[in-house]
Amino acid sequence: MSAELRLRRVYEAPAPDDGRRVLVDRLWPRGLTRDAARLDEWLKDVAPSTALRHWYGHRPEAFDEFRDRYLAELAEPEPAAALGRLRELSGAGTLTLLTATKDVGLSHLTVLAELLRG
């Protein structure tokens, strides 16, 4: 199996070729049961802080600054350890990062993907 990184909304139906499915949000997605999510792991510590998430508010014009602030958070011990776990998982085959965010392209998943793809 070749290593592949996928970014998806957690509300999308799981695909047979998703590989390891990891939720990288700090909060559990509304209206979704744990069985329906079909997760392998939930890494809360790699998600943006509550304060950063509220500041950003998924405003496209703020994405570049959000990215910089989020990268700074990822350098802190707990987020760095969770990012290390994602690196381990990404080296072991297909990895699907999941979020409840509506616009995956303007979310923390794109920042994580950039780091994991190196």
PDB file of C-alpha atoms in Angstrom:
ATOM      1  CA  MET A   1       0.000   0.000   0.000  1.00  0.00           C
ATOM      2  CA  SER A   2       1.474   3.362  -0.949  1.00  0.00           C
ATOM      3  CA  ALA A   3       1.377   6.134   1.617  1.00  0.00           C
ATOM      4  CA  GLU A   4      -1.331   8.629   0.784  1.00  0.00           C
ATOM      5  CA  LEU A   5      -2.782  11.512   2.748  1.00  0.00           C
ATOM      6  CA  ARG A   6      -6.461  12.394   2.415  1.00  0.00           C
ATOM      7  CA  LEU A   7      -8.382  15.314   3.862  1.00  0.00           C
ATOM      8  CA  ARG A   8     -12.106  14.819   4.391  1.00  0.00           C
ATOM      9  CA  ARG A   9     -15.083  15.930   6.381  1.00  0.00           C
ATOM     10  CA  VAL A  10     -15.973  13.503   9.127  1.00  0.00           C
ATOM     11  CA  TYR A  11     -19.619  13.651   8.000  1.00  0.00           C
ATOM     12  CA  GLU A  12     -18.780  12.013   4.650  1.00  0.00           C
ATOM     13  CA  ALA A  13     -19.351   8.281   4.479  1.00  0.00           C
ATOM     14  CA  PRO A  14     -16.184   6.295   5.156  1.00  0.00           C
ATOM     15  CA  ALA A  15     -14.530   4.890   2.037  1.00  0.00           C
ATOM     16  CA  PRO A  16     -13.010   1.406   1.936  1.00  0.00           C
ATOM     17  CA  ASP A  17      -9.628   2.849   0.917  1.00  0.00           C
ATOM     18  CA  ASP A  18      -9.450   5.537   3.656  1.00  0.00           C
ATOM     19  CA  GLY A  19      -6.751   3.660   5.530  1.00  0.00           C
ATOM     20  CA  ARG A  20      -6.355   4.971   9.075  1.00  0.00           C
ATOM     21  CA  ARG A  21      -9.091   7.499   9.889  1.00  0.00           C
ATOM     22  CA  VAL A  22      -8.042  10.162  12.397  1.00  0.00           C
ATOM     23  CA  LEU A  23     -10.229  12.978  13.704  1.00  0.00           C
ATOM     24  CA  VAL A  24      -8.075  16.060  14.305  1.00  0.00           C
ATOM     25  CA  ASP A  25     -10.668  18.386  15.863  1.00  0.00           C
ATOM     26  CA  ARG A  26     -10.717  19.505  19.479  1.00  0.00           C
ATOM     27  CA  LEU A  27     -14.513  19.052  19.773  1.00  0.00           C
ATOM     28  CA  TRP A  28     -16.605  16.030  18.877  1.00  0.00           C
ATOM     29  CA  PRO A  29     -18.649  16.665  15.684  1.00  0.00           C
ATOM     30  CA  ARG A  30     -22.278  17.558  16.319  1.00  0.00           C
ATOM     31  CA  GLY A  31     -24.886  14.948  15.563  1.00  0.00           C
ATOM     32  CA  LEU A  32     -22.394  12.180  14.782  1.00  0.00           C
ATOM     33  CA  THR A  33     -22.187   8.941  16.708  1.00  0.00           C
ATOM     34  CA  ARG A  34     -18.872   7.279  17.393  1.00  0.00           C
ATOM     35  CA  ASP A  35     -19.994   4.227  15.427  1.00  0.00           C
ATOM     36  CA  ALA A  36     -20.900   6.306  12.374  1.00  0.00           C
ATOM     37  CA  ALA A  37     -17.562   8.158  12.455  1.00  0.00           C
ATOM     38  CA  ARG A  38     -15.606   4.895  12.198  1.00  0.00           C
ATOM     39  CA  LEU A  39     -12.440   6.439  13.612  1.00  0.00           C
ATOM     40  CA  ASP A  40      -9.172   4.748  14.363  1.00  0.00           C
ATOM     41  CA  GLU A  41      -7.990   7.633  16.543  1.00  0.00           C
ATOM     42  CA  TRP A  42      -9.015  11.054  17.797  1.00  0.00           C
ATOM     43  CA  LEU A  43      -6.044  13.391  18.255  1.00  0.00           C
ATOM     44  CA  LYS A  44      -7.486  16.474  19.965  1.00  0.00           C
ATOM     45  CA  ASP A  45      -4.094  17.908  20.871  1.00  0.00           C
ATOM     46  CA  VAL A  46      -3.086  18.511  17.252  1.00  0.00           C
ATOM     47  CA  ALA A  47      -6.139  20.715  16.640  1.00  0.00           C
ATOM     48  CA  PRO A  48      -5.982  24.516  16.942  1.00  0.00           C
ATOM     49  CA  SER A  49      -6.677  25.904  20.401  1.00  0.00           C
ATOM     50  CA  THR A  50     -10.159  27.113  21.190  1.00  0.00           C
ATOM     51  CA  ALA A  51      -8.903  30.705  21.308  1.00  0.00           C
ATOM     52  CA  LEU A  52      -7.271  30.426  17.875  1.00  0.00           C
ATOM     53  CA  ARG A  53     -10.305  28.706  16.381  1.00  0.00           C
ATOM     54  CA  HIS A  54     -12.605  31.469  17.644  1.00  0.00           C
ATOM     55  CA  TRP A  55     -10.257  34.209  16.457  1.00  0.00           C
ATOM     56  CA  TYR A  56     -10.005  32.694  12.960  1.00  0.00           C
ATOM     57  CA  GLY A  57     -13.700  31.984  12.405  1.00  0.00           C
ATOM     58  CA  HIS A  58     -12.822  30.488   8.973  1.00  0.00           C
ATOM     59  CA  ARG A  59     -12.486  33.930   7.437  1.00  0.00           C
ATOM     60  CA  PRO A  60     -10.585  33.431   4.155  1.00  0.00           C
ATOM     61  CA  GLU A  61      -8.775  36.753   4.521  1.00  0.00           C
ATOM     62  CA  ALA A  62      -7.350  35.617   7.887  1.00  0.00           C
ATOM     63  CA  PHE A  63      -6.060  32.216   6.725  1.00  0.00           C
ATOM     64  CA  ASP A  64      -2.397  33.223   6.312  1.00  0.00           C
ATOM     65  CA  GLU A  65      -2.219  34.639   9.826  1.00  0.00           C
ATOM     66  CA  PHE A  66      -4.183  31.652  11.158  1.00  0.00           C
ATOM     67  CA  ARG A  67      -1.596  29.361   9.536  1.00  0.00           C
ATOM     68  CA  ASP A  68       1.284  31.217  11.215  1.00  0.00           C
ATOM     69  CA  ARG A  69      -0.397  31.179  14.629  1.00  0.00           C
ATOM     70  CA  TYR A  70      -1.324  27.508  14.258  1.00  0.00           C
ATOM     71  CA  LEU A  71       2.245  26.558  13.310  1.00  0.00           C
ATOM     72  CA  ALA A  72       3.403  28.302  16.494  1.00  0.00           C
ATOM     73  CA  GLU A  73       0.904  26.265  18.533  1.00  0.00           C
ATOM     74  CA  LEU A  74       2.097  23.038  16.899  1.00  0.00           C
ATOM     75  CA  ALA A  75       5.587  23.716  18.249  1.00  0.00           C
ATOM     76  CA  GLU A  76       4.317  23.459  21.845  1.00  0.00           C
ATOM     77  CA  PRO A  77       4.915  20.091  23.598  1.00  0.00           C
ATOM     78  CA  GLU A  78       1.452  18.473  23.536  1.00  0.00           C
ATOM     79  CA  PRO A  79       0.566  19.496  19.960  1.00  0.00           C
ATOM     80  CA  ALA A  80       4.082  18.539  18.822  1.00  0.00           C
ATOM     81  CA  ALA A  81       3.655  15.061  20.323  1.00  0.00           C
ATOM     82  CA  ALA A  82       0.283  14.639  18.563  1.00  0.00           C
ATOM     83  CA  LEU A  83       1.853  15.821  15.299  1.00  0.00           C
ATOM     84  CA  GLY A  84       4.562  13.204  15.820  1.00  0.00           C
ATOM     85  CA  ARG A  85       1.847  10.567  16.115  1.00  0.00           C
ATOM     86  CA  LEU A  86       0.351  11.761  12.809  1.00  0.00           C
ATOM     87  CA  ARG A  87       3.801  11.476  11.210  1.00  0.00           C
ATOM     88  CA  GLU A  88       4.033   7.871  12.431  1.00  0.00           C
ATOM     89  CA  LEU A  89       0.614   7.062  11.017  1.00  0.00           C
ATOM     90  CA  SER A  90       1.343   8.753   7.683  1.00  0.00           C
ATOM     91  CA  GLY A  91       4.411   6.575   7.250  1.00  0.00           C
ATOM     92  CA  ALA A  92       2.392   3.395   7.697  1.00  0.00           C
ATOM     93  CA  GLY A  93       0.070   3.677   4.694  1.00  0.00           C
ATOM     94  CA  THR A  94      -2.968   5.689   3.722  1.00  0.00           C
ATOM     95  CA  LEU A  95      -4.017   8.241   6.324  1.00  0.00           C
ATOM     96  CA  THR A  96      -7.288  10.177   6.238  1.00  0.00           C
ATOM     97  CA  LEU A  97      -7.458  13.313   8.376  1.00  0.00           C
ATOM     98  CA  LEU A  98     -10.997  14.211   9.371  1.00  0.00           C
ATOM     99  CA  THR A  99     -12.646  17.427  10.497  1.00  0.00           C
ATOM    100  CA  ALA A 100     -16.162  18.730  10.993  1.00  0.00           C
ATOM    101  CA  THR A 101     -15.160  22.020   9.345  1.00  0.00           C
ATOM    102  CA  LYS A 102     -17.266  22.868   6.298  1.00  0.00           C
ATOM    103  CA  ASP A 103     -14.418  24.199   4.147  1.00  0.00           C
ATOM    104  CA  VAL A 104     -11.547  21.741   4.416  1.00  0.00           C
ATOM    105  CA  GLY A 105      -9.388  23.900   2.128  1.00  0.00           C
ATOM    106  CA  LEU A 106      -9.445  26.759   4.628  1.00  0.00           C
ATOM    107  CA  SER A 107      -9.020  24.585   7.688  1.00  0.00           C
ATOM    108  CA  HIS A 108      -6.183  23.365   9.851  1.00  0.00           C
ATOM    109  CA  LEU A 109      -6.129  20.170   7.778  1.00  0.00           C
ATOM    110  CA  THR A 110      -4.340  21.972   4.955  1.00  0.00           C
ATOM    111  CA  VAL A 111      -1.639  23.118   7.378  1.00  0.00           C
ATOM    112  CA  LEU A 112      -1.256  19.610   8.774  1.00  0.00           C
ATOM    113  CA  ALA A 113      -1.103  18.152   5.268  1.00  0.00           C
ATOM    114  CA  GLU A 114       1.642  20.591   4.327  1.00  0.00           C
ATOM    115  CA  LEU A 115       3.679  19.511   7.343  1.00  0.00           C
ATOM    116  CA  LEU A 116       3.089  15.799   6.799  1.00  0.00           C
ATOM    117  CA  ARG A 117       3.887  15.952   3.098  1.00  0.00           C
ATOM    118  CA  GLY A 118       7.048  17.788   4.026  1.00  0.00           C
TER     119      GLY A 118
END
